[in-house]
Each structure stands twice: as structure tokens, then as C-alpha cells.
CSV table of C-alpha atoms in Angstrom, one decimal:
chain,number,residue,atom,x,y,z
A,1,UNK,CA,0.0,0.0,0.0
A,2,UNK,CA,1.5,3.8,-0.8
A,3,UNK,CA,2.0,6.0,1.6
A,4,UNK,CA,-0.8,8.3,1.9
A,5,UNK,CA,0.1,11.5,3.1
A,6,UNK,CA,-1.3,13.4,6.3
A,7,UNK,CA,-3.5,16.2,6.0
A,8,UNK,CA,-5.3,18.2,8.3
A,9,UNK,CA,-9.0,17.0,8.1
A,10,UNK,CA,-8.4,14.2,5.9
A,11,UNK,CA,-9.9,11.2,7.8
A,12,UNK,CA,-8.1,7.5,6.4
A,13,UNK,CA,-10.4,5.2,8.3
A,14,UNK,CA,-13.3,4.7,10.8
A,15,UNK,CA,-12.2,3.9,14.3
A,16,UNK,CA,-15.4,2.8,16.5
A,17,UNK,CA,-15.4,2.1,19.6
A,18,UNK,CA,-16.4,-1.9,20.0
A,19,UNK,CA,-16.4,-3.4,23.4
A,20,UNK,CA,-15.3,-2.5,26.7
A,21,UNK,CA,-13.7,-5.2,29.0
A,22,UNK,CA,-15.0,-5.0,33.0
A,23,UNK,CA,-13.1,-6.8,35.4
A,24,UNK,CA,-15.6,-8.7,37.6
A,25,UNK,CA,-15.1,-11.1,40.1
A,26,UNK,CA,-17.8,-13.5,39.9
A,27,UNK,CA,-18.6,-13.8,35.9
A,28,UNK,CA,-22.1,-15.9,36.5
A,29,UNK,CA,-23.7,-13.0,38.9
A,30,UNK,CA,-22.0,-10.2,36.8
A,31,UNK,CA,-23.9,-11.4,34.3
A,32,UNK,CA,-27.2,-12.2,35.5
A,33,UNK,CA,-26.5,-8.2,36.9
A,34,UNK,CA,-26.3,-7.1,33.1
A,35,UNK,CA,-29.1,-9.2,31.4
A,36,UNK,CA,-31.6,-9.2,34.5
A,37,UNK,CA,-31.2,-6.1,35.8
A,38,UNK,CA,-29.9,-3.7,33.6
A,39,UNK,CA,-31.6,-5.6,30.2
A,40,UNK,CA,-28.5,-5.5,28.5
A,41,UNK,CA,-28.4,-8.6,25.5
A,42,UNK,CA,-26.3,-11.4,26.0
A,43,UNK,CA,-24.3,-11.5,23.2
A,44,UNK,CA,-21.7,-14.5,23.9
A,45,UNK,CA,-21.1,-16.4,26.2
A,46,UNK,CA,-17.8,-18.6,25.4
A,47,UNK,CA,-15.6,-21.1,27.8
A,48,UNK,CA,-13.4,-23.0,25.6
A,49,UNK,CA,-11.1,-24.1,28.9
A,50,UNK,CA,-11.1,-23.7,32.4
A,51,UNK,CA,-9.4,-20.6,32.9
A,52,UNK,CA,-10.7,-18.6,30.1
A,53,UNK,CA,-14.6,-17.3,29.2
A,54,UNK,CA,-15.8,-14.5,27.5
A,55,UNK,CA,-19.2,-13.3,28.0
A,56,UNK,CA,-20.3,-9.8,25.6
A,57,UNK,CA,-23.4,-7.9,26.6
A,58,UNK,CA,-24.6,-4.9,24.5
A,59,UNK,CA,-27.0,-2.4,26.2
A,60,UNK,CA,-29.9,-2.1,23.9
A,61,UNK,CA,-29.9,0.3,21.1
A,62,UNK,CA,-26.1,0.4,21.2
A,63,UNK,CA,-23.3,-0.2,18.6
A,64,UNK,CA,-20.7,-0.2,21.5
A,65,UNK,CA,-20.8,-4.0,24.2
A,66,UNK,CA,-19.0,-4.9,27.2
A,67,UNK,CA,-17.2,-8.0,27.5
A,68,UNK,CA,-16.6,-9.8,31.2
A,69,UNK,CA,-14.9,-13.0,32.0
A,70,UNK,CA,-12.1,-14.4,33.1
A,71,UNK,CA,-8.5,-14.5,31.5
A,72,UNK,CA,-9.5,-10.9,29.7
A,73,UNK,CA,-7.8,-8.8,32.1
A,74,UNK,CA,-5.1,-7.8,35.1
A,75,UNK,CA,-7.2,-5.2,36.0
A,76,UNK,CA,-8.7,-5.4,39.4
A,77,UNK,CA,-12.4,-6.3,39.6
A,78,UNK,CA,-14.6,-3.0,40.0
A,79,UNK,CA,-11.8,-0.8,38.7
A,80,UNK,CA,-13.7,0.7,35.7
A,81,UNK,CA,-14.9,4.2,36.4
A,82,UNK,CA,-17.7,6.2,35.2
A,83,UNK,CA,-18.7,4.4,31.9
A,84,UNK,CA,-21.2,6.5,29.8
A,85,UNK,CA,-24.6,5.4,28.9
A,86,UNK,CA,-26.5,8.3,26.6
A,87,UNK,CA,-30.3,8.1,27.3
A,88,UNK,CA,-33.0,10.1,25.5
A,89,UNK,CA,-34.6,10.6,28.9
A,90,UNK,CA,-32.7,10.3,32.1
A,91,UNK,CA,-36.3,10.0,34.0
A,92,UNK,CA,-37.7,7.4,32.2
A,93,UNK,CA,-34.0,5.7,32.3
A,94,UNK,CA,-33.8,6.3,35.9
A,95,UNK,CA,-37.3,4.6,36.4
A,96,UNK,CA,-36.6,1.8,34.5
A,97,UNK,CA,-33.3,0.7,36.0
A,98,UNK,CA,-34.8,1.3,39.8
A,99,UNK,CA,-37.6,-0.8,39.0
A,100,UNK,CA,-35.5,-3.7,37.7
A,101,UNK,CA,-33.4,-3.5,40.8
A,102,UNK,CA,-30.5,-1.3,40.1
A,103,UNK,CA,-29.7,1.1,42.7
A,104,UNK,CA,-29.5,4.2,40.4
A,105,UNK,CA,-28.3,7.8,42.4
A,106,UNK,CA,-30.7,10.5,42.2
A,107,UNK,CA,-31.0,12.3,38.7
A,108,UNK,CA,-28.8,15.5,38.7
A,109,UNK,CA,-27.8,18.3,36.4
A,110,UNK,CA,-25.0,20.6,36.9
A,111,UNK,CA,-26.0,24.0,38.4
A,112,UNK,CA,-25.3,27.0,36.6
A,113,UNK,CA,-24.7,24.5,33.6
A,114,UNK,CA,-22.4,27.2,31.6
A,115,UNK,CA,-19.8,27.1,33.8
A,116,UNK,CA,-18.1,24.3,35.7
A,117,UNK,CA,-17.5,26.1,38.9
A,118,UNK,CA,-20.9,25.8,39.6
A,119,UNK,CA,-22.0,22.7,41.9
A,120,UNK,CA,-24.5,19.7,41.5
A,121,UNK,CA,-28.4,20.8,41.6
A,122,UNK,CA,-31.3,17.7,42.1
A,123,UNK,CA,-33.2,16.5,39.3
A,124,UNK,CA,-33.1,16.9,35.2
A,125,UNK,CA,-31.8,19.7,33.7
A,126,UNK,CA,-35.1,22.2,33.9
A,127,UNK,CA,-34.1,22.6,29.8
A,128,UNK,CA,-33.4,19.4,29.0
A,129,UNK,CA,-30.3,20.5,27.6
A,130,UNK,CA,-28.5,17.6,26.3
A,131,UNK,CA,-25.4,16.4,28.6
A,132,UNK,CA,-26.8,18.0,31.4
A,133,UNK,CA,-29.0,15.5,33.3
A,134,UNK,CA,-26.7,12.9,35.2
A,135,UNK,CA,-27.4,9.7,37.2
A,136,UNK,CA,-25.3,7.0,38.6
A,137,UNK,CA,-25.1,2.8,38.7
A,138,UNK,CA,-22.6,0.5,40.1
A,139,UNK,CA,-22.4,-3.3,39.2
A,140,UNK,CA,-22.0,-5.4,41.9
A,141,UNK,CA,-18.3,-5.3,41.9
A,142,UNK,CA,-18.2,-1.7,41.7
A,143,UNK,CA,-17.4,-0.7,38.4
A,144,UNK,CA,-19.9,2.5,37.6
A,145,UNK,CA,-21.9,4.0,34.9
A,146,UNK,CA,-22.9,7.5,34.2
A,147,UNK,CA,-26.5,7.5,32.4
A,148,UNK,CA,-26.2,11.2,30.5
A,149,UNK,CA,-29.2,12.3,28.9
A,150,UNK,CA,-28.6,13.5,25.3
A,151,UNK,CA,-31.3,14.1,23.0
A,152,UNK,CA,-34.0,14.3,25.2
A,153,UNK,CA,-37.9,15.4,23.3
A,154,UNK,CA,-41.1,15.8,25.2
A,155,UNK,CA,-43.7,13.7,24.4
A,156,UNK,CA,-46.1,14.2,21.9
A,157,UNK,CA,-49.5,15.7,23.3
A,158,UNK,CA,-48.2,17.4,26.5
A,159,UNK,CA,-48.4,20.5,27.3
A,160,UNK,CA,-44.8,21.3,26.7
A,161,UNK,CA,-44.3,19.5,23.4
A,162,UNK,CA,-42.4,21.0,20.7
A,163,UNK,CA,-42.5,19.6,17.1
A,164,UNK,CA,-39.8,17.2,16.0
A,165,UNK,CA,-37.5,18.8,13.9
């Protein structure tokens, strides 16, 4: 292949993001966690021998899975920090996980949101401004998730609706 030269905002290939490895320390309840609780899709689930298995889980409606197992990883179980998961609304998200089981932290939005000296304020953004609303999850070995809302429309036939672009 030729070398192709360097340009400023010349692209040469896609690079998405595919899976994530977790450390866990019990693979079987780590998993039940993320299928059961969470409603992520068991993707694989793969033990060839003893000391290696691979299980992927995708969260619906993403391109982007988690793997857990063991053999992956030297990383310590519950390590992994603050993991993004965009929601179209953090409510609805928030409701959803709680009454599956998952401990969620309360829904909050960063207060004045133009400037990040401000502090934490409860609740969703009152604009629904997209990266603004926040909540929190853990797995059972620790490793969290940040649910950000992004995208966020009011339903059709309330009082605050606006039209869909």
C-alpha cells in the first residue's frame, strides 16, 4: 500500500469504539447483573477451557458492548470508572433501571450548567439540555456507569411538546 500522506482534516479510516472489557469477580452474577437487571443482550457467552470465558453484553440500542470473563484482564475487579450510557430521557432511564433493581443515584444536572465552577443541583436539567442531566449505577463489583441524557424530546401531546425537527 502507498504511503498516503497526512492532512489536516483528511480522515483515512473509521475507528469505532467496540467493546469494553470490566473486570468482575464472579462472571455468572455479573452477568445475571447485566441481562436481568440492567436488560443489557447477551451477546456470547464462550468457555473454551477452564481458565478462560468470554461473556459480551450490549445495552440495547447500542453499537458499543461490554465484554466480562475471566483470562480478559489484570485489571482489578470493580476498577472501571464512570462508563457513559446516553439516554434520550434520564427520567424514564432512571425509572426503568430502579424498578429492575439497580440502585441508580438521584438524577442531577450541573447548576449553573455554563460554567463548571458551579455545583450539582437535584433533578433533570429544567431545559433538557442535552449532557446535562446525570445519574449514577454500580455493578455489583463496583465498576460504575454514568447514564447522561442527550437528546432528550417531550412527548407528543403534552403540554410542553415542541414539534420534532
Amino acid at each position: 500500500m502507498p504511503d498516503i500522506p497526512s492532512e489536516p482534516g483528511r480522515r483515512l479510516m473509521d475507528y469505532k469504539l467496540e467493546v469494553v472489557t470490566l473486570s468482575v469477580s464472579e462472571v455468572d452474577q455479573a452477568s445475571e447483573f447485566y441481562t436481568q437487571k440492567t436488560g443489557f443482550v447477551l451477546d456470547v457467552d464462550y468457555h473454551p477451557v477452564d481458565n478462560f470465558r468470554v461473556v459480551q453484553l450490549t445495552p440495547p440500542g447500542s453499537a458499543c458492548s461490554i465484554q466480562i470473563g475471566s483470562g480478559l484482564t489484570e485489571a482489578p475487579p470493580g476498577s472501571t470508572r464512570a462508563t457513559f450510557l446516553a439516554v434520550t430521557d434520564i427520567e424514564a432511564a432512571h425509572r426503568e433501571l430502579t424498578e429492575r433493581g439497580v440502585k441508580v443515584g438521584g438524577i442531577r444536572h450541573k447548576s449553573p450548567v455554563d460554567s463548571w465552577h458551579g455545583e450539582w443541583a437535584p433533578g433533570p436539567d429544567p431545559e433538557r439540555r442535552d449532557y446535562a442531566g446525570l445519574a449514577d449505577f454500580a455493578d455489583p463489583d463496583g465498576n460504575t456507569w454514568v447514564l447522561q441524557e442527550i437528546g432528550f424530546r417531550h412527548p407528543q401531546g403534552t403540554a410542553d411538546a415542541q414539534p420534532l425537527p
